[in-house]
Structure formats: C-alpha cells, structure tokens
CSV table of C-alpha atoms in Angstrom, one decimal:
chain,number,residue,atom,x,y,z
A,53,UNK,CA,0.0,0.0,0.0
A,54,UNK,CA,2.9,2.3,0.6
A,55,UNK,CA,3.5,3.5,-3.1
A,56,UNK,CA,-0.2,3.8,-3.6
A,57,UNK,CA,-0.5,6.0,-0.7
A,58,UNK,CA,2.3,8.1,-2.0
A,59,UNK,CA,0.6,8.3,-5.4
A,60,UNK,CA,-2.6,9.6,-3.8
A,61,UNK,CA,-0.8,12.2,-1.8
A,62,UNK,CA,1.2,13.4,-4.7
A,63,UNK,CA,-1.9,13.5,-7.0
A,64,UNK,CA,-3.5,15.9,-4.5
A,65,UNK,CA,-0.4,18.1,-4.2
A,66,UNK,CA,0.1,17.3,-0.5
A,67,UNK,CA,3.4,17.1,1.5
A,68,UNK,CA,3.9,14.4,4.0
A,69,UNK,CA,3.3,17.0,6.7
A,70,UNK,CA,0.0,18.1,5.2
A,71,UNK,CA,-1.3,14.6,5.1
A,72,UNK,CA,-0.1,13.8,8.6
A,73,UNK,CA,-2.0,16.9,9.9
A,74,UNK,CA,-5.2,15.9,8.0
A,75,UNK,CA,-5.2,12.2,9.2
A,76,UNK,CA,-4.0,13.3,12.7
A,77,UNK,CA,-0.8,11.2,12.7
A,78,UNK,CA,2.9,12.2,12.6
A,79,UNK,CA,4.7,13.0,9.4
A,80,UNK,CA,7.3,10.3,10.2
A,81,UNK,CA,4.5,7.8,10.3
A,82,UNK,CA,3.3,8.8,6.8
A,83,UNK,CA,6.9,8.4,5.6
A,84,UNK,CA,7.3,5.0,7.1
A,85,UNK,CA,3.9,3.9,5.6
A,86,UNK,CA,5.0,5.1,2.1
A,87,UNK,CA,8.1,3.0,2.5
A,88,UNK,CA,6.1,0.0,3.5
A,89,UNK,CA,7.7,0.0,7.0
A,90,UNK,CA,4.4,0.5,8.7
A,91,UNK,CA,1.1,-1.0,8.0
A,92,UNK,CA,-1.8,1.0,6.5
A,93,UNK,CA,-4.5,0.0,8.8
A,94,UNK,CA,-8.2,-0.4,8.0
A,95,UNK,CA,-8.9,2.6,10.3
A,96,UNK,CA,-6.4,4.8,8.5
A,97,UNK,CA,-8.0,3.7,5.1
A,98,UNK,CA,-11.4,4.8,6.3
A,99,UNK,CA,-10.1,8.1,7.6
A,100,UNK,CA,-8.3,8.6,4.3
A,101,UNK,CA,-11.5,8.0,2.2
A,102,UNK,CA,-13.5,10.3,4.5
A,103,UNK,CA,-10.9,13.1,4.6
A,104,UNK,CA,-10.2,13.2,0.8
A,105,UNK,CA,-13.5,11.9,-0.5
A,106,UNK,CA,-11.9,9.1,-2.5
A,107,UNK,CA,-13.0,5.5,-3.2
A,108,UNK,CA,-10.9,3.0,-1.3
A,109,UNK,CA,-11.3,0.6,-4.3
A,110,UNK,CA,-9.4,3.1,-6.4
A,111,UNK,CA,-6.2,2.4,-4.4
A,112,UNK,CA,-6.1,-1.1,-5.7
A,113,UNK,CA,-6.3,0.0,-9.3
A,114,UNK,CA,-2.8,1.5,-9.5
A,115,UNK,CA,-1.7,0.0,-12.9
A,116,UNK,CA,0.9,-2.1,-11.1
A,117,UNK,CA,-0.3,-5.3,-13.0
A,118,UNK,CA,0.2,-3.8,-16.3
A,119,UNK,CA,3.5,-2.4,-15.3
A,120,UNK,CA,4.5,-5.8,-14.1
A,121,UNK,CA,3.6,-7.5,-17.4
A,122,UNK,CA,5.6,-4.9,-19.4
A,123,UNK,CA,8.6,-5.4,-17.1
A,124,UNK,CA,8.4,-9.2,-17.5
A,125,UNK,CA,8.3,-8.9,-21.3
A,126,UNK,CA,11.4,-6.8,-21.4
A,127,UNK,CA,13.3,-9.1,-18.9
A,128,UNK,CA,12.8,-11.9,-21.4
A,129,UNK,CA,15.0,-10.2,-23.9
A,130,UNK,CA,18.4,-11.9,-24.6
A,131,UNK,CA,20.4,-9.1,-23.1
A,132,UNK,CA,19.0,-9.8,-19.7
A,133,UNK,CA,19.2,-13.6,-20.0
A,134,UNK,CA,22.0,-13.9,-17.4
A,135,UNK,CA,20.0,-11.9,-14.7
A,136,UNK,CA,18.2,-14.1,-12.3
A,137,UNK,CA,15.0,-12.0,-11.4
A,138,UNK,CA,12.1,-14.3,-10.6
A,139,UNK,CA,8.5,-13.3,-11.7
A,140,UNK,CA,7.4,-12.6,-8.1
A,141,UNK,CA,10.4,-10.1,-7.6
A,142,UNK,CA,9.3,-8.3,-10.8
A,143,UNK,CA,5.7,-8.1,-9.6
A,144,UNK,CA,7.1,-6.8,-6.3
A,145,UNK,CA,9.1,-4.1,-8.0
A,146,UNK,CA,6.1,-3.0,-10.1
A,147,UNK,CA,3.9,-2.8,-7.0
A,148,UNK,CA,6.3,-1.5,-4.4
A,149,UNK,CA,8.6,0.7,-6.6
A,150,UNK,CA,6.4,1.7,-9.5
A,151,UNK,CA,8.5,4.9,-10.1
A,152,UNK,CA,11.6,2.8,-10.6
A,153,UNK,CA,9.8,0.4,-12.9
A,154,UNK,CA,8.4,3.1,-15.0
A,155,UNK,CA,12.0,4.8,-15.2
A,156,UNK,CA,13.5,1.5,-16.2
A,157,UNK,CA,10.8,1.0,-19.0
A,158,UNK,CA,11.3,4.6,-20.3
A,159,UNK,CA,15.1,4.0,-20.4
A,160,UNK,CA,14.7,0.7,-22.3
A,161,UNK,CA,12.3,2.3,-24.8
A,162,UNK,CA,14.8,5.1,-25.5
A,163,UNK,CA,17.6,2.6,-25.8
A,164,UNK,CA,15.6,0.5,-28.3
A,165,UNK,CA,14.8,3.5,-30.4
A,166,UNK,CA,18.5,4.6,-30.4
A,167,UNK,CA,19.7,1.0,-31.4
A,168,UNK,CA,17.2,1.0,-34.4
A,169,UNK,CA,18.5,4.5,-35.4
A,170,UNK,CA,22.1,3.4,-35.3
A,171,UNK,CA,21.4,0.2,-37.2
A,172,UNK,CA,19.6,2.2,-39.9
A,173,UNK,CA,22.5,4.7,-40.0
A,174,UNK,CA,25.1,2.0,-40.3
A,175,UNK,CA,23.2,0.1,-43.0
A,176,UNK,CA,22.9,3.3,-45.1
A,177,UNK,CA,26.4,4.4,-44.4
A,178,UNK,CA,25.2,7.7,-42.9
A,179,UNK,CA,26.7,9.7,-40.1
A,180,UNK,CA,29.8,8.9,-38.2
A,181,UNK,CA,31.4,5.5,-38.6
A,182,UNK,CA,30.4,3.1,-35.9
A,183,UNK,CA,32.7,0.5,-34.4
A,184,UNK,CA,32.3,-2.9,-36.2
A,185,UNK,CA,34.0,-5.7,-34.4
A,186,UNK,CA,32.6,-8.3,-36.6
A,187,UNK,CA,33.9,-6.4,-39.7
A,188,UNK,CA,37.3,-6.0,-38.3
A,189,UNK,CA,37.7,-9.7,-37.4
A,190,UNK,CA,36.5,-10.6,-40.8
A,191,UNK,CA,39.0,-8.2,-42.3
A,192,UNK,CA,41.8,-9.8,-40.2
A,193,UNK,CA,40.9,-13.2,-41.6
A,194,UNK,CA,40.4,-12.1,-45.1
A,195,UNK,CA,43.6,-10.2,-45.3
A,196,UNK,CA,45.4,-13.5,-44.6
A,197,UNK,CA,43.0,-15.5,-46.9
A,198,UNK,CA,42.0,-17.3,-43.8
A,199,UNK,CA,45.2,-19.3,-43.6
A,200,UNK,CA,47.6,-19.3,-40.6
A,201,UNK,CA,50.5,-21.7,-41.4
A,202,UNK,CA,52.0,-21.4,-37.8
A,203,UNK,CA,48.8,-22.5,-36.3
A,204,UNK,CA,48.5,-25.3,-38.7
A,205,UNK,CA,52.0,-26.5,-37.9
A,206,UNK,CA,51.3,-26.5,-34.2
A,207,UNK,CA,48.1,-28.2,-34.6
A,208,UNK,CA,49.6,-30.8,-36.9
A,209,UNK,CA,52.3,-31.6,-34.3
A,210,UNK,CA,49.7,-32.0,-31.6
A,211,UNK,CA,47.7,-34.4,-33.8
A,212,UNK,CA,50.8,-36.4,-34.5
A,213,UNK,CA,51.4,-36.8,-30.8
A,214,UNK,CA,48.0,-38.1,-30.3
A,215,UNK,CA,48.5,-40.9,-33.0
A,216,UNK,CA,48.3,-41.4,-36.7
A,217,UNK,CA,45.9,-39.4,-38.8
A,218,UNK,CA,43.1,-37.3,-37.1
A,219,UNK,CA,42.6,-37.9,-33.4
A,220,UNK,CA,39.6,-39.7,-32.2
A,221,UNK,CA,37.4,-39.0,-29.2
A,222,UNK,CA,39.5,-41.2,-26.9
A,223,UNK,CA,42.8,-39.6,-28.0
A,224,UNK,CA,41.4,-36.1,-27.2
A,225,UNK,CA,40.1,-37.2,-23.9
A,226,UNK,CA,43.5,-38.9,-23.0
A,227,UNK,CA,45.4,-35.7,-23.9
A,228,UNK,CA,43.3,-33.5,-21.7
A,229,UNK,CA,43.8,-35.9,-18.9
A,230,UNK,CA,47.5,-36.7,-19.2
A,231,UNK,CA,48.9,-33.4,-20.4
A,232,UNK,CA,46.6,-31.0,-18.6
A,233,UNK,CA,45.1,-32.9,-15.8
A,234,UNK,CA,41.5,-32.4,-16.9
A,235,UNK,CA,39.0,-35.2,-16.6
A,236,UNK,CA,36.4,-35.2,-19.2
A,237,UNK,CA,32.7,-35.8,-18.4
A,238,UNK,CA,29.8,-36.1,-20.8
A,239,UNK,CA,26.6,-34.8,-18.9
A,240,UNK,CA,23.2,-33.4,-19.4
A,241,UNK,CA,23.5,-29.8,-20.6
A,242,UNK,CA,21.0,-28.7,-18.0
A,243,UNK,CA,23.5,-29.2,-15.3
A,244,UNK,CA,25.8,-26.7,-17.2
A,245,UNK,CA,22.7,-24.2,-17.6
A,246,UNK,CA,22.4,-25.2,-21.3
A,247,UNK,CA,26.1,-24.9,-22.2
A,248,UNK,CA,27.8,-27.2,-24.7
A,249,UNK,CA,31.2,-27.2,-23.0
A,250,UNK,CA,32.3,-25.9,-19.5
A,251,UNK,CA,35.9,-25.9,-18.3
A,252,UNK,CA,35.4,-26.3,-14.5
A,253,UNK,CA,38.9,-25.0,-13.4
A,254,UNK,CA,38.0,-25.5,-9.6
A,255,UNK,CA,37.4,-29.3,-10.0
A,256,UNK,CA,39.9,-29.7,-13.0
A,257,UNK,CA,37.4,-31.1,-15.4
A,258,UNK,CA,35.9,-30.4,-18.8
A,259,UNK,CA,32.1,-31.0,-19.0
A,260,UNK,CA,30.7,-31.7,-22.5
A,261,UNK,CA,27.0,-31.9,-23.3
A,262,UNK,CA,25.9,-35.5,-23.9
A,263,UNK,CA,23.4,-34.2,-26.5
A,264,UNK,CA,26.2,-33.5,-28.9
A,265,UNK,CA,26.9,-36.0,-31.7
A,266,UNK,CA,30.3,-37.5,-32.2
A,267,UNK,CA,31.7,-34.7,-34.4
A,268,UNK,CA,30.4,-32.0,-32.0
A,269,UNK,CA,31.9,-33.8,-29.0
A,270,UNK,CA,35.3,-34.1,-30.7
A,271,UNK,CA,35.2,-30.5,-31.9
A,272,UNK,CA,34.5,-29.1,-28.4
A,273,UNK,CA,37.4,-31.2,-26.9
A,274,UNK,CA,39.7,-29.9,-29.7
A,275,UNK,CA,38.5,-26.4,-29.0
A,276,UNK,CA,39.2,-26.8,-25.2
A,277,UNK,CA,42.8,-28.0,-26.2
A,278,UNK,CA,43.2,-24.9,-28.3
A,279,UNK,CA,42.4,-22.7,-25.4
A,280,UNK,CA,45.0,-24.6,-23.1
A,281,UNK,CA,47.8,-25.1,-25.6
A,282,UNK,CA,47.6,-22.6,-28.4
A,283,UNK,CA,47.3,-19.2,-26.5
A,284,UNK,CA,50.9,-18.1,-27.3
A,285,UNK,CA,50.7,-19.0,-30.9
A,286,UNK,CA,47.3,-17.3,-31.3
A,287,UNK,CA,48.6,-14.1,-29.5
A,288,UNK,CA,51.5,-14.0,-31.8
A,289,UNK,CA,49.1,-14.0,-34.8
A,290,UNK,CA,46.9,-11.4,-33.2
A,291,UNK,CA,49.8,-9.0,-32.6
A,292,UNK,CA,50.1,-8.6,-36.4
A,293,UNK,CA,46.4,-7.3,-36.6
A,294,UNK,CA,45.1,-3.9,-36.2
A,295,UNK,CA,42.0,-3.7,-34.0
A,296,UNK,CA,40.3,-0.5,-32.8
A,297,UNK,CA,38.6,-2.3,-29.7
A,298,UNK,CA,38.9,-5.2,-27.5
A,299,UNK,CA,35.6,-6.7,-28.9
A,300,UNK,CA,37.2,-7.1,-32.4
A,301,UNK,CA,40.3,-8.7,-31.0
A,302,UNK,CA,38.2,-11.1,-28.8
A,303,UNK,CA,36.3,-12.2,-31.9
A,304,UNK,CA,39.4,-12.7,-33.9
A,305,UNK,CA,41.0,-14.7,-31.0
A,306,UNK,CA,37.9,-16.9,-30.9
A,307,UNK,CA,38.2,-17.4,-34.6
A,308,UNK,CA,41.8,-18.5,-34.4
A,309,UNK,CA,41.1,-20.8,-31.5
A,310,UNK,CA,38.4,-22.5,-33.7
A,311,UNK,CA,41.0,-22.6,-36.5
A,312,UNK,CA,43.5,-24.5,-34.3
A,313,UNK,CA,40.8,-26.9,-33.3
A,314,UNK,CA,39.8,-27.7,-36.8
A,315,UNK,CA,43.4,-28.0,-37.7
A,316,UNK,CA,43.8,-30.7,-35.0
A,317,UNK,CA,41.0,-32.8,-36.3
A,318,UNK,CA,41.8,-32.1,-40.0
A,319,UNK,CA,45.6,-31.9,-40.1
A,320,UNK,CA,46.7,-29.8,-43.1
A,321,UNK,CA,48.7,-32.2,-45.2
A,322,UNK,CA,46.4,-35.2,-44.6
A,323,UNK,CA,43.4,-33.2,-45.2
A,324,UNK,CA,44.7,-31.6,-48.4
A,325,UNK,CA,45.8,-35.0,-49.8
A,326,UNK,CA,42.4,-36.5,-49.1
A,327,UNK,CA,40.5,-33.5,-50.6
A,328,UNK,CA,42.6,-33.8,-53.8
A,329,UNK,CA,42.1,-37.7,-54.0
A,330,UNK,CA,38.4,-37.5,-53.6
A,331,UNK,CA,37.8,-34.4,-55.6
A,332,UNK,CA,36.6,-32.3,-52.7
A,333,UNK,CA,33.7,-34.5,-52.1
A,334,UNK,CA,32.5,-33.1,-48.7
A,335,UNK,CA,30.5,-36.2,-47.7
A,336,UNK,CA,33.5,-38.4,-48.3
A,337,UNK,CA,35.7,-36.1,-46.3
A,338,UNK,CA,33.2,-35.8,-43.5
A,339,UNK,CA,33.2,-39.6,-43.0
A,340,UNK,CA,37.0,-39.8,-43.3
A,341,UNK,CA,37.7,-37.2,-40.6
A,342,UNK,CA,34.6,-37.5,-38.5
A,343,UNK,CA,33.5,-33.9,-38.9
A,344,UNK,CA,30.3,-32.3,-40.1
A,345,UNK,CA,29.5,-30.9,-43.5
A,346,UNK,CA,30.0,-27.3,-42.3
A,347,UNK,CA,33.3,-28.1,-40.6
A,348,UNK,CA,34.7,-29.7,-43.7
A,349,UNK,CA,33.5,-26.9,-45.9
A,350,UNK,CA,35.0,-24.3,-43.5
A,351,UNK,CA,38.3,-26.1,-43.5
A,352,UNK,CA,38.4,-26.2,-47.3
A,353,UNK,CA,38.8,-22.4,-47.2
A,354,UNK,CA,42.0,-22.6,-45.3
A,355,UNK,CA,44.2,-24.5,-47.7
A,356,UNK,CA,46.4,-21.6,-48.7
A,357,UNK,CA,49.8,-22.5,-47.4
A,358,UNK,CA,52.5,-21.3,-49.7
A,359,UNK,CA,53.7,-24.2,-52.0
A,360,UNK,CA,50.9,-26.5,-50.7
A,361,UNK,CA,47.8,-24.6,-51.9
A,362,UNK,CA,44.5,-26.2,-52.4
A,363,UNK,CA,41.5,-24.9,-54.4
A,364,UNK,CA,40.9,-21.3,-53.2
A,365,UNK,CA,37.3,-21.3,-51.8
A,366,UNK,CA,34.9,-18.6,-50.6
A,367,UNK,CA,32.5,-19.6,-47.8
A,368,UNK,CA,29.2,-18.1,-46.7
A,369,UNK,CA,26.6,-19.1,-44.1
A,370,UNK,CA,23.2,-17.5,-44.1
A,371,UNK,CA,19.8,-17.9,-42.5
A,372,UNK,CA,16.4,-17.9,-44.2
A,373,UNK,CA,16.2,-14.2,-43.7
A,374,UNK,CA,19.5,-13.7,-45.6
A,375,UNK,CA,21.5,-12.6,-42.5
A,376,UNK,CA,25.2,-13.6,-42.8
A,377,UNK,CA,26.6,-15.3,-39.7
A,378,UNK,CA,29.9,-16.5,-41.3
A,379,UNK,CA,32.0,-15.3,-44.2
A,380,UNK,CA,35.4,-16.6,-45.1
A,381,UNK,CA,37.2,-15.4,-48.4
A,382,UNK,CA,39.9,-17.4,-49.8
A,383,UNK,CA,38.8,-16.9,-53.5
A,384,UNK,CA,38.5,-13.2,-53.9
A,385,UNK,CA,34.8,-13.4,-54.2
A,386,UNK,CA,33.4,-9.8,-54.3
A,387,UNK,CA,30.8,-10.3,-51.6
A,388,UNK,CA,28.9,-7.1,-50.6
A,389,UNK,CA,29.9,-5.8,-47.2
A,390,UNK,CA,26.4,-4.2,-46.7
A,391,UNK,CA,23.0,-5.2,-47.8
A,392,UNK,CA,21.9,-8.7,-48.8
A,393,UNK,CA,23.4,-10.9,-51.5
A,394,UNK,CA,21.8,-11.8,-54.9
A,395,UNK,CA,18.6,-13.8,-54.4
A,396,UNK,CA,19.5,-15.8,-57.6
A,397,UNK,CA,22.5,-17.3,-55.8
A,398,UNK,CA,21.7,-21.0,-54.9
A,399,UNK,CA,22.8,-20.4,-51.2
A,400,UNK,CA,19.2,-19.0,-50.8
A,401,UNK,CA,17.4,-21.7,-52.8
A,402,UNK,CA,19.1,-24.5,-50.8
A,403,UNK,CA,16.4,-24.0,-48.2
A,404,UNK,CA,13.9,-25.6,-50.7
A,405,UNK,CA,15.8,-28.9,-50.6
A,406,UNK,CA,17.0,-29.4,-47.0
A,407,UNK,CA,20.2,-31.7,-46.7
A,408,UNK,CA,20.7,-31.9,-50.4
A,409,UNK,CA,23.8,-30.4,-52.2
A,410,UNK,CA,22.8,-28.1,-55.0
A,411,UNK,CA,25.2,-26.8,-57.6
A,412,UNK,CA,25.3,-23.7,-59.8
A,413,UNK,CA,27.6,-21.8,-62.2
A,414,UNK,CA,27.7,-18.1,-61.5
A,415,UNK,CA,28.5,-15.1,-63.7
A,416,UNK,CA,29.0,-11.6,-62.2
A,417,UNK,CA,28.3,-8.5,-64.2
A,418,UNK,CA,32.0,-7.9,-64.9
A,419,UNK,CA,32.2,-11.4,-66.4
A,420,UNK,CA,34.0,-13.2,-63.6
A,421,UNK,CA,32.6,-16.8,-63.3
A,422,UNK,CA,32.4,-19.0,-60.2
A,423,UNK,CA,31.1,-22.5,-59.3
A,424,UNK,CA,29.1,-22.8,-56.2
A,425,UNK,CA,27.8,-25.7,-54.1
A,426,UNK,CA,25.3,-25.1,-51.3
A,427,UNK,CA,23.5,-27.1,-48.7
A,428,UNK,CA,21.5,-26.6,-45.5
A,429,UNK,CA,23.1,-27.4,-42.1
A,430,UNK,CA,21.4,-27.6,-38.7
A,431,UNK,CA,22.7,-26.4,-35.4
A,432,UNK,CA,21.3,-27.1,-32.0
A,433,UNK,CA,18.8,-30.0,-31.4
A,434,UNK,CA,19.8,-33.1,-29.6
A,435,UNK,CA,16.4,-33.4,-27.8
A,436,UNK,CA,12.7,-33.2,-28.8
A,437,UNK,CA,12.3,-29.7,-27.2
A,438,UNK,CA,15.8,-28.4,-27.9
A,439,UNK,CA,16.0,-25.3,-30.1
A,440,UNK,CA,17.3,-25.8,-33.6
A,441,UNK,CA,18.6,-23.4,-36.2
A,442,UNK,CA,18.6,-24.2,-40.0
A,443,UNK,CA,21.1,-22.3,-42.1
A,444,UNK,CA,22.6,-22.6,-45.6
A,445,UNK,CA,26.2,-22.7,-46.4
A,446,UNK,CA,27.8,-22.1,-49.8
A,447,UNK,CA,31.2,-23.0,-51.0
A,448,UNK,CA,32.4,-21.2,-54.2
A,449,UNK,CA,35.6,-21.2,-56.3
A,450,UNK,CA,36.6,-19.5,-59.5
A,451,UNK,CA,35.3,-21.4,-62.5
A,452,UNK,CA,38.8,-22.3,-63.6
A,453,UNK,CA,39.1,-24.7,-60.6
A,454,UNK,CA,35.7,-26.3,-61.0
A,455,UNK,CA,37.2,-29.4,-62.8
A,456,UNK,CA,38.9,-30.2,-59.6
A,457,UNK,CA,35.5,-30.8,-57.8
A,458,UNK,CA,33.4,-33.8,-58.1
A,459,UNK,CA,30.3,-31.5,-58.1
A,460,UNK,CA,31.2,-30.1,-61.5
A,461,UNK,CA,31.1,-33.4,-63.3
A,462,UNK,CA,28.4,-33.8,-66.0
A,463,UNK,CA,27.0,-31.6,-68.7
A,464,UNK,CA,28.0,-28.0,-68.7
A,465,UNK,CA,25.3,-25.7,-67.6
A,466,UNK,CA,24.9,-22.1,-68.7
A,467,UNK,CA,26.0,-19.8,-65.8
A,468,UNK,CA,23.4,-18.0,-63.9
A,469,UNK,CA,23.9,-14.2,-64.1
A,470,UNK,CA,24.0,-12.7,-60.5
A,471,UNK,CA,25.0,-9.5,-58.9
A,472,UNK,CA,27.1,-8.8,-55.9
A,473,UNK,CA,24.0,-7.0,-54.3
A,474,UNK,CA,21.0,-5.1,-55.9
A,475,UNK,CA,22.4,-1.7,-55.1
A,476,UNK,CA,25.7,-2.5,-56.8
A,477,UNK,CA,24.4,-4.6,-59.7
A,478,UNK,CA,23.5,-2.7,-63.0
A,479,UNK,CA,22.0,-5.7,-64.8
A,480,UNK,CA,18.8,-4.5,-66.4
A,481,UNK,CA,15.5,-6.4,-66.7
A,482,UNK,CA,16.2,-8.5,-63.3
A,483,UNK,CA,12.8,-9.6,-62.1
A,484,UNK,CA,14.4,-10.5,-58.7
A,485,UNK,CA,15.8,-7.0,-58.0
A,486,UNK,CA,14.9,-5.6,-54.6
A,487,UNK,CA,16.4,-2.1,-55.0
A,488,UNK,CA,17.6,0.1,-57.8
A,489,UNK,CA,21.4,0.4,-58.4
A,490,UNK,CA,23.3,3.4,-57.1
A,491,UNK,CA,23.7,6.0,-59.8
A,492,UNK,CA,20.9,5.0,-62.2
A,493,UNK,CA,17.9,7.1,-62.9
A,494,UNK,CA,14.4,5.5,-62.7
A,495,UNK,CA,12.3,5.8,-66.0
A,496,UNK,CA,9.6,8.3,-65.5
A,497,UNK,CA,7.2,6.5,-67.9
A,498,UNK,CA,4.1,5.4,-66.0
A,499,UNK,CA,2.2,4.3,-69.2
A,500,UNK,CA,4.3,1.2,-69.8
A,501,UNK,CA,4.6,-1.8,-67.4
A,502,UNK,CA,7.3,-4.3,-68.0
A,503,UNK,CA,6.9,-6.5,-65.0
A,504,UNK,CA,10.4,-5.6,-63.8
A,505,UNK,CA,10.4,-4.1,-60.2
A,506,UNK,CA,12.7,-1.2,-61.3
A,507,UNK,CA,13.1,0.2,-64.9
A,508,UNK,CA,15.8,2.6,-65.8
A,509,UNK,CA,15.8,5.7,-67.9
A,510,UNK,CA,18.2,4.2,-70.5
A,511,UNK,CA,16.1,0.9,-70.9
C-alpha cells in the first residue's frame, strides 16, 4: 500500500506534513507507511477515504499489474538472459517501486529506439562511422586468406602426438587428462545451464554436453585443447592485426582458437591430400575425418599454405532471412559488405531442398565466373524440445578450378547471371531486383509496365 498512498498524496499536491495533519498522525509515520515500513490499517484507510472523498477501491487499481507485465516482457530479452530475477520479484518491483519500474521502462524504450536508429544509419552508411568488431575480425581473416601456417604446424604436431591421422574422441580425452590434468565428463546440458562445454577449473574437469553427436564432442574437446595449448601462438598472430577495440580482438581470438581446433581434427597435409584424392567430395571427407559438412566446408577455405595450396574457396553461411553469420574469403569473391546478397544465388534456394547439395555456375556483371555448391546445415537440437537453427552454407571457387571438384562433373550448364548486391548490380531487366542500383535514374514513364520491379531511364 505504501507506493499507492504516496501516489494519492502526490496527486492531491500534498506534502507528508499536510497529510499527517489531515489524518491526525505524525509526518514520520506517513513516511514509514509510504516506504512499506508501517502498515496502512483499516482505520487509516477509512479516515483517508472520508478526509479526501476518494473510493478505497481506487487504491487497488494503480496499474501495477500492467507495469509488471511490461517489465516481465522486457526481462525476457536476450540481453537480460543472465540476470536471475524471478517473476514474483518483478511483480514486487512493479507494486512497491512503480516509479523505478516506469523509469526503467522509459530507459529501455529510449535505448531500443537509439539502437534502431544506429542500425539504420550504419546500414545506409550515414553519419559517423560506428565500431564494427565483426567487420574488423572478418577483415583480419580475409587479409590472410583465412590461412595461418603457424597454427597449422602447431596443430599438426599435436595431432601427430595423439596418433596417426586425425585424433579420435579417446585420444582427445586422453590428452586432456595426461597433459593438462583435466578429466572429461559427458553430462546433461541442464547441469551446465544449457552450455555445450564448460571448463570447470576448480574441479579440474571439462564438461561436455551429452546431447552433442560424435563430431560435436570431438570439436568441443579440440577447442578446449586450443584454449589450453595454443594461446601463445594465437597471441602472436593477433599481434600482427590492427584492432580498434577489445571486442574485435576477442572475436578474432575466438576465430583463431576455432581454426586451431579444426586443424587438429583435420591436419593440413592429410586433409589436403584426401581432398585432392576425392575431388573435394565433402560427404566423403566428412566420413574420413569424422567432422560435419559445415566443418569440412570451412576447413576447405584454409588450404592456402605457400607451396601447398588447395583450391581457393569462398565460404558463406546465411539464415532464411539472408543474414550472414559467417563469411570466409579465400577466393577473392566480391561479396557485398552491406546489404543482402543476390537472391538468384543457390545459397538462398538451398532451403527448398534441405540436406541436399545443390550446384550452380555463376557469372558476375564484370564477366567473372564462379562455381558454387550449397546445402542446408542444422545447429542445436539433440532433444525433442531443444531449439534448432537451420542455415545454408555455400562454398564457391573460381570457374577455372571447377574441374577439380566432383560436383562439376556432368553436362555444362549455362551460368546464372547474378550480382554482388542489388544496389551494386547494374544488370537491367532483373525480375528479382529488390532495390535500384546506385547512380541509375528511374524511368519516369508510367504508361508502360514491363513486370520488372525497377526500370531505368536508359532501358
């Protein structure tokens, strides 16, 4: 009742001393009641109603229920996921501290609006340049064509120490035990609050989700080895980069740790030899090295060691909305840094045939030709109610290398003309166009309809 009493007092423009005089109690008692440190008795409620001619029932309708619902809705957002605030506590905040709850909601609304404004400004290239840690990390990898020979050598040496070829699950578990004194346990992810891997330093153990399949378990163990063994080598590589903030360096460090983990499971020379022998058949390589389709495709982009080069590939991973979550350039593919990619590229149509490899020859407006394969991949799962994410990955190389791929066998198919992105593509008569290209005037003729979304003055 305290905050409600305070609202009534303020609505009537009274001070605590004024109300105390009207109700024939002390001002300190009013203050204590408003802070919920003294009860608001039935007698005081009746005196309040009689003195100020108000309905006692109106004190119950203070909007705290609606305030509580709004607070609960906001607290479900991912940015608050690590804050343990039970529903009852939120209801108490809305009831006992409505001013604070309202202030928090206003701040969140202002924050959300500002974030949207910044996102739009960044997407359109307007205003002051914003920090882009993802872009900086990608630039760091792209500048080195996603190949780090020193990490490959260190990982290859570690793989040799664990036995011939790629280390299996038992070898990885044994190395963590004997070299680092870490016991490995496969447990229910609920024990780890939904995590896939947890390095429990206090108990000197590595916990791995038992919902992961074989390739997932091996990868998480290899990644833990990278974090324990490869820090000096990774730091040496990062010292060559130029980062404007800690976030960009952290993202690049994580990428290099994942690189080392992949290099342990797929040692450079053995992997390159197998890729050549089997014409880069990803399914065959997946079975040989016990890794997933995406892990194999990712590793194929790293075969750029001087004197031992593989096919230079470009890798892209997108969701059904076209958002890019991973991009690795080893082929010089001119992918747009802003905006979406061309909808005619098969990485987008792969969602129509889940789990199947689709192939496509591509031709860019400047005449460059590429060969692309794409397939959907799934993340998450492991239980009926576990969240899953379906994405599509594309692996592309210059057309001159296509004959080294098993996927390019068969009759030659005319290349599909695509653009880098709609706002950079000047191909006329494209029915899939989502935006006009920069620098082209729209045709003013309203009397002629061609069926093309955007027609140009020179058409």
